[in-house]
Short mmCIF file of C-alpha atoms in Angstrom, two decimals:
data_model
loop_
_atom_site.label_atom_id
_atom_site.label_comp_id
_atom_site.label_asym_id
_atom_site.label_seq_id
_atom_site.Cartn_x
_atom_site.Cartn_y
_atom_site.Cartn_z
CA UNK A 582 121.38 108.42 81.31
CA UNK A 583 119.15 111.28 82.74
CA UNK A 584 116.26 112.28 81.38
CA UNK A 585 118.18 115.81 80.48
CA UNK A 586 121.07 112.91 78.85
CA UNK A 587 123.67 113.44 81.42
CA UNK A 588 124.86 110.68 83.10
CA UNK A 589 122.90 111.25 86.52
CA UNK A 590 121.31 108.91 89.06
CA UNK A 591 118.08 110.46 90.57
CA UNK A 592 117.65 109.35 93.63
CA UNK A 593 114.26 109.19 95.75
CA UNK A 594 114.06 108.69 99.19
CA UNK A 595 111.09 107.45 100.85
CA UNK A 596 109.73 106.82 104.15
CA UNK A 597 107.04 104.94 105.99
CA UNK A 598 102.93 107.34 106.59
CA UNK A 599 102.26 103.82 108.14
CA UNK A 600 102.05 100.10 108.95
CA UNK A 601 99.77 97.62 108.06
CA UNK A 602 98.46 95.17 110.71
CA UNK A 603 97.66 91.65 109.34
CA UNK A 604 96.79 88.60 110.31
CA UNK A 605 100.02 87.33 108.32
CA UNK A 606 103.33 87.08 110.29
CA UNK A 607 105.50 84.82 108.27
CA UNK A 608 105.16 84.98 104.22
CA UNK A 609 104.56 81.43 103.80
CA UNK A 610 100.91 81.84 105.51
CA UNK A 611 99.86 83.90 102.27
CA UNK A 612 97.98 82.52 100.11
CA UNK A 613 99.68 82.48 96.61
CA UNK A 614 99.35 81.44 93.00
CA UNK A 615 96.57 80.54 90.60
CA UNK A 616 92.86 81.66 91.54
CA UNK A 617 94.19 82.91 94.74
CA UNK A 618 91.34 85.53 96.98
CA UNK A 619 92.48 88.22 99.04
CA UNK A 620 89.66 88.24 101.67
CA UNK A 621 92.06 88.55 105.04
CA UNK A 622 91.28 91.91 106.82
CA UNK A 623 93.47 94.26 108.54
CA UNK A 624 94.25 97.84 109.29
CA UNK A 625 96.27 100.06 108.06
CA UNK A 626 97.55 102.42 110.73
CA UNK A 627 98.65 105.93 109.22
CA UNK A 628 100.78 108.15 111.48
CA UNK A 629 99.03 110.48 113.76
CA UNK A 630 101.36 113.43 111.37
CA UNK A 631 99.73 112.49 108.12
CA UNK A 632 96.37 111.67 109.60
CA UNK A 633 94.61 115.14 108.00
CA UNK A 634 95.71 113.16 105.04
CA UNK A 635 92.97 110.61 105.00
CA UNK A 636 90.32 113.28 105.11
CA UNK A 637 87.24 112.27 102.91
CA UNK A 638 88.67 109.09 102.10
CA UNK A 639 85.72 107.13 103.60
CA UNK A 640 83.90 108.03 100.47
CA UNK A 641 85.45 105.33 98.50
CA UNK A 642 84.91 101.84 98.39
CA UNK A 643 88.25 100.87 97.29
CA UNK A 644 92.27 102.16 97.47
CA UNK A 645 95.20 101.67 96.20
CA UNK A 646 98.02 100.68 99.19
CA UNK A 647 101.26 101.52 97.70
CA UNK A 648 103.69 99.55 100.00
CA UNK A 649 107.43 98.46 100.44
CA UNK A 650 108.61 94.78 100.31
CA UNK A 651 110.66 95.83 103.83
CA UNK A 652 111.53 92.19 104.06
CA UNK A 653 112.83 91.57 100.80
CA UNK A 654 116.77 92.71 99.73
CA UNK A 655 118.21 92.48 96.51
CA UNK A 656 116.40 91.56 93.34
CA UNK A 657 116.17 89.23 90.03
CA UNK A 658 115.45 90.44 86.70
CA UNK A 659 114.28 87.28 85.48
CA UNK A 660 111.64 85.18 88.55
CA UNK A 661 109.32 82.00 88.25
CA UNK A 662 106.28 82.97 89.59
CA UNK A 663 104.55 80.33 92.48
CA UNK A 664 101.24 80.55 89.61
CA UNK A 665 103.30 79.06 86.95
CA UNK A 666 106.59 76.87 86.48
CA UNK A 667 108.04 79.19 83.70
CA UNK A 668 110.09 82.26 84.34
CA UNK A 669 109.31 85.86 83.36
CA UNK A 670 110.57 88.92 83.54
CA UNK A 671 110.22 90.59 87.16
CA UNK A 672 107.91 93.59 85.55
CA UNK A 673 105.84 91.07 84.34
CA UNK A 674 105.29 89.74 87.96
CA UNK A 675 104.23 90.65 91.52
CA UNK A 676 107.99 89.55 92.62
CA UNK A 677 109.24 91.09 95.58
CA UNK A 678 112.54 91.03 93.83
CA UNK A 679 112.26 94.01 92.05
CA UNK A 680 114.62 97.01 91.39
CA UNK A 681 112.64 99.35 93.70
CA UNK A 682 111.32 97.47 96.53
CA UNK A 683 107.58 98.83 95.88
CA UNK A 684 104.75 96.57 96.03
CA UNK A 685 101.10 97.73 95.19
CA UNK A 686 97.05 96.17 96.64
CA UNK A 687 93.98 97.11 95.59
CA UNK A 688 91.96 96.61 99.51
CA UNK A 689 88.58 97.73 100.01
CA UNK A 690 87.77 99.74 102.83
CA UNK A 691 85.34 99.00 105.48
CA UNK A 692 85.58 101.78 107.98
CA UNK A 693 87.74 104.75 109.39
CA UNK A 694 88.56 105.52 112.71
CA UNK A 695 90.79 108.72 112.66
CA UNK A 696 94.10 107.37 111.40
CA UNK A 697 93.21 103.69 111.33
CA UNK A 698 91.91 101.82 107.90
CA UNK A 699 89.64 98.65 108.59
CA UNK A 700 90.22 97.11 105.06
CA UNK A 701 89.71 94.12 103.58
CA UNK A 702 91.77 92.17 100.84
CA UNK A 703 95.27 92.75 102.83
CA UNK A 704 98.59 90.18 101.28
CA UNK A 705 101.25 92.26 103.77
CA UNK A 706 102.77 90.99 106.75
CA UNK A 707 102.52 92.47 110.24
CA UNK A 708 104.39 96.02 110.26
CA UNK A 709 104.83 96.46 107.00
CA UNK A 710 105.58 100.11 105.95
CA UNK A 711 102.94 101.97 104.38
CA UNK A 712 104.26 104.64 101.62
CA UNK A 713 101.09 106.00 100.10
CA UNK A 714 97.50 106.05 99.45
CA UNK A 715 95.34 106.54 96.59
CA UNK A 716 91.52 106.17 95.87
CA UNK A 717 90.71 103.64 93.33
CA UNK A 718 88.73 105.28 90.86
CA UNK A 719 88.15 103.24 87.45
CA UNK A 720 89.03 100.01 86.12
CA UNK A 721 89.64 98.71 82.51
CA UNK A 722 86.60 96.88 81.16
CA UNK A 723 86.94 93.15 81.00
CA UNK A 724 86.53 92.66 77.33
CA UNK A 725 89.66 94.82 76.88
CA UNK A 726 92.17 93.42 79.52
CA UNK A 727 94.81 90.46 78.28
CA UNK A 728 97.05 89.20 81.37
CA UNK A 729 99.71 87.49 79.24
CA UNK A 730 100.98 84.41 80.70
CA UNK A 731 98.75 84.70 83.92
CA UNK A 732 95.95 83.56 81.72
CA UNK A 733 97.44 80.80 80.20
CA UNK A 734 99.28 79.28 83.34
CA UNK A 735 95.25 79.25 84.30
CA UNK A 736 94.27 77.35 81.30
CA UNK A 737 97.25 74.57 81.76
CA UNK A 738 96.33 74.47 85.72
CA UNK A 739 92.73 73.73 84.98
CA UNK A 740 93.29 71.17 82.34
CA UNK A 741 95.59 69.41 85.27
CA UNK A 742 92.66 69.39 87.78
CA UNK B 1249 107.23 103.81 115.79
CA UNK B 1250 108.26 101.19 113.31
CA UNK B 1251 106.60 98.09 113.10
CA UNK B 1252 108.18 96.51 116.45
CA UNK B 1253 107.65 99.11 118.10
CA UNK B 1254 110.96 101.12 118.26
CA UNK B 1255 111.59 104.56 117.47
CA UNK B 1256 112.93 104.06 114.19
CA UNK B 1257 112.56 105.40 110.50
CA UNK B 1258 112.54 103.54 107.80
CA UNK B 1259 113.60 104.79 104.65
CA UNK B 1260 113.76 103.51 101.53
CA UNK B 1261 115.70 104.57 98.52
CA UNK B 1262 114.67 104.12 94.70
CA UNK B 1263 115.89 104.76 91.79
CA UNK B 1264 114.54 105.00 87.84
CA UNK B 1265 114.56 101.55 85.87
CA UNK B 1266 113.89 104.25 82.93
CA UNK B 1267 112.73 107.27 82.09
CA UNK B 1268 109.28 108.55 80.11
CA UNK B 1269 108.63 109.89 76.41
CA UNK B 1270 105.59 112.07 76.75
CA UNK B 1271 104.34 115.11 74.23
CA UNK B 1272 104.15 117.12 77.73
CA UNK B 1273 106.59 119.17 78.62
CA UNK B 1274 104.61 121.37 80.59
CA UNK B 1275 102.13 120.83 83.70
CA UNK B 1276 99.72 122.74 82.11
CA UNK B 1277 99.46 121.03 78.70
CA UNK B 1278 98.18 117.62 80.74
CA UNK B 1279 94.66 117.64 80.73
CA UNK B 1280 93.29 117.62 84.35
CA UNK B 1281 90.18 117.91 86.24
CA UNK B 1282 86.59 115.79 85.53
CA UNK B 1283 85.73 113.35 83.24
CA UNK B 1284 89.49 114.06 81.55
CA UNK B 1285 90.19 111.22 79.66
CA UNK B 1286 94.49 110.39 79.05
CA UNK B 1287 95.01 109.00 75.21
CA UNK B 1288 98.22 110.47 74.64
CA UNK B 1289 100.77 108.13 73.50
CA UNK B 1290 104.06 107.74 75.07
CA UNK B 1291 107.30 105.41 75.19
CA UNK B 1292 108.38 104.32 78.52
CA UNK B 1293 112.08 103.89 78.09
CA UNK B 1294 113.66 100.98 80.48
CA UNK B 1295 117.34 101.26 81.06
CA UNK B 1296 119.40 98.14 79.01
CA UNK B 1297 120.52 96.90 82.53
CA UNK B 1298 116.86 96.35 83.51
CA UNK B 1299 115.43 95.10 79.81
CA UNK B 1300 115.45 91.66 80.74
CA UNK B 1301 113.04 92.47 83.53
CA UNK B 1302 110.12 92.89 80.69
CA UNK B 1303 110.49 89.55 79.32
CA UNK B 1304 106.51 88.33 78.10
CA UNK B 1305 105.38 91.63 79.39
CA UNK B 1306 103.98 92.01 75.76
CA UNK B 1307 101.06 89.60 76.58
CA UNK B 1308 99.30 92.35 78.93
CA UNK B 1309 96.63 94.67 77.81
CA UNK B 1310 97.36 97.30 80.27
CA UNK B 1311 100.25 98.11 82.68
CA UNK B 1312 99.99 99.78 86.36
CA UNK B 1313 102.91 102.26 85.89
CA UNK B 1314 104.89 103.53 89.22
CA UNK B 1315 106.69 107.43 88.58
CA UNK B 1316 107.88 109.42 90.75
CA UNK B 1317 106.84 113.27 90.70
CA UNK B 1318 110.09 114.49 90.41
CA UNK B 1319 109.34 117.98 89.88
CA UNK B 1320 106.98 118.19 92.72
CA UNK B 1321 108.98 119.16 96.41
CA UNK B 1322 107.18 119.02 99.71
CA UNK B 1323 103.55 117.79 100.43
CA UNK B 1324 100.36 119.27 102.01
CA UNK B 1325 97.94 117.34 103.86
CA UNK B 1326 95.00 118.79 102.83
CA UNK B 1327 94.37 120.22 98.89
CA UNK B 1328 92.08 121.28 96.69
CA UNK B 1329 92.11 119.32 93.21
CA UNK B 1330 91.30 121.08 89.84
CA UNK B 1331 87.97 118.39 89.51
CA UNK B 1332 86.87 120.32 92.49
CA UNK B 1333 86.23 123.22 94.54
CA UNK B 1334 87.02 121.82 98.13
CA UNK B 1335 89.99 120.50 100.07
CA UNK B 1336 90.14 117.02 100.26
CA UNK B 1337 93.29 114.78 102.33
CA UNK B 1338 96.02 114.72 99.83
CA UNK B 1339 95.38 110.87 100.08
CA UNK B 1340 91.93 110.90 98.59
CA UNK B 1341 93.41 112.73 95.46
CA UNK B 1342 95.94 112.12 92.83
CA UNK B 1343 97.98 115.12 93.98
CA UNK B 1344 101.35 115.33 93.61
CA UNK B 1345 102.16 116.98 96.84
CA UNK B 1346 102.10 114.05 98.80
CA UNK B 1347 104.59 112.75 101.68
CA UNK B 1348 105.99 110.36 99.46
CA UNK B 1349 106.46 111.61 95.82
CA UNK B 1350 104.90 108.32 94.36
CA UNK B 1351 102.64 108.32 91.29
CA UNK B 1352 100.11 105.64 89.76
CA UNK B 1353 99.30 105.31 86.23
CA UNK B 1354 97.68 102.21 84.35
CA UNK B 1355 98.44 102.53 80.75
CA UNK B 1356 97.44 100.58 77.44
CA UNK B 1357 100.56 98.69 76.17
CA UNK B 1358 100.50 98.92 72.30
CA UNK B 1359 103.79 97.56 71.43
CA UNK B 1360 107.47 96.57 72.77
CA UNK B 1361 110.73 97.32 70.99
CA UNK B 1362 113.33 95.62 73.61
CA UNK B 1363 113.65 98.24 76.46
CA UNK B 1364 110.58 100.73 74.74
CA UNK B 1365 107.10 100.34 75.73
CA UNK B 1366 104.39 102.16 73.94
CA UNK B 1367 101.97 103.36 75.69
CA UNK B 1368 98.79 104.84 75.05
CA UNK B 1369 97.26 107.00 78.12
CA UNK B 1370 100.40 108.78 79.78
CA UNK B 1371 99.98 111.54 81.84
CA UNK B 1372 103.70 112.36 83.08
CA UNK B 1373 105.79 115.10 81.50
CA UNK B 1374 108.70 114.13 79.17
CA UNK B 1375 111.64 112.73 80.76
CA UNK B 1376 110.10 111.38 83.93
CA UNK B 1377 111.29 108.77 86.45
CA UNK B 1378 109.76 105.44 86.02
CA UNK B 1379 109.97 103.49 89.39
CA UNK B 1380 108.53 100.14 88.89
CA UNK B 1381 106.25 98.30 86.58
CA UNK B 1382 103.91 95.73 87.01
CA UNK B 1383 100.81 93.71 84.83
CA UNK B 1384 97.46 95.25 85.30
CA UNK B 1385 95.58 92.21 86.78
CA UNK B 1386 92.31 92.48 87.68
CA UNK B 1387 89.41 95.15 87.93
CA UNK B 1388 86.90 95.58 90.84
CA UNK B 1389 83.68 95.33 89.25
CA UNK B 1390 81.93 98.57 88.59
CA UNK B 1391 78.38 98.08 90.67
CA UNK B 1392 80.66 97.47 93.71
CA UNK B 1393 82.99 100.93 93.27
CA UNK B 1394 82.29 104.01 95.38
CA UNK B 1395 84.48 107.03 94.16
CA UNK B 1396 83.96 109.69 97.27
CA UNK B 1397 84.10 113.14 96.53
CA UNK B 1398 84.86 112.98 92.67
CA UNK B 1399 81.50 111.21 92.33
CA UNK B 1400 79.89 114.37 93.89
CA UNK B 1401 82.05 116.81 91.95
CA UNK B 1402 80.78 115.23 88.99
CA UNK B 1403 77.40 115.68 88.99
CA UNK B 1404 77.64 119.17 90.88
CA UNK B 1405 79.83 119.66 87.55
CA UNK B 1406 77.39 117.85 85.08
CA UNK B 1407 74.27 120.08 86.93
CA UNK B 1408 76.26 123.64 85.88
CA UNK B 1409 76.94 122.41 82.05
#
């Protein structure tokens, strides 16, 4: 059902305003689960068309990539997470399995050069498509976040160490 | 020139997992510009074939929400936001006329009735597209966040008052 209650599908079609260049060419050389840093740098290379787009953006420390799981098909409502050996539901999770293929990073940015990013805190592979770009502007204070059963797969892993 | 270096364009196509209650029905009743700060309460409403997809969502604080402006048609590079005076790339603001109609939104989860988040902090008109969502994980800490231009607006703002 549509928003206006008739039975309509809205569709959205979206296309690359880049590709990321990693270090990362298969999946399996991300790192993953519990604890896990994103420290690997890379660029992201905007198209020379939607380069007037990045103006001022060297002003902030961090972004927001919003960015397609290109190599991922189909999806799984229900996934088990490499941080923890129960499933969850797939909006609970950073699954690429997901209804829309859409993945999201916080990176922080190191420099500009015209159309090209230097960032740092990249999880794509190689030639991943790009689909937006936001600043990062404020963050939830610590005291007030809860991240479900993140934090308590944490608790069990330590306990194992 | 997609990511192996072909001439080819890659487009993706999404569709809503669900739709969002909001008390705006108008643009102009969403508060906008500097220092605005988004309590309104909302339901995001998740289609039944994707409710399964939120199972333990209930045990995060906060939620990253992906929309889709899907009363916004065509982009422009360069704009000038309401916190501000002066154009800025489209990609170091929250506009919504951007190349890809994609929209970012972390919101407080208060409570889950199957398929019906609420939310407190929406900032989407009634009835809008919800593409994707995902936990809110982690923050960047606050002495290490630059925020560009809106930093600048600010006090240039805080100096007229």
């Amino acid at each position: 059902m549509g928003h206006n209650g008739m039975e309509i599908v809205d569709m959205f079609s979206m296309q690359p305003i880049g590709y990321v260049r990693s270090p990362y060419t298969d999946s399996k050389q991300i790192p993953k689960g519990l604890g896990v840093k994103h420290d690997a740098e890379g660029v992201l290379e905007v198209l020379t068309e939607f380069e007037a787009g990045l103006t001022d953006i060297e002003g902030f420390s961090h972004l927001f990539v919003i960015w397609a799981f290109d190599r991922s098909e189909g999806f799984d409502l229900v996934v088990t997470p490499p941080s923890d050996n129960k499933p969850h539901g797939v909006f609970a999770t950073r699954s690429p399995r997901r209804p829309n293929p859409i993945a999201l990073t916080v990176v922080e940015l190191i420099s500009r050069d015209r159309g090209r990013l230097r960032v740092r805190g990249v999880d794509m592979l190689d030639g991943t498509s790009v689909l937006d770009i936001k600043p990062y502007l404020s963050s939830v204070p610590p005291e007030r976040l809860r991240r479900g059963w993140l934090a308590e797969a944490e608790e069990l892993s330590a306990v194992k160490r």
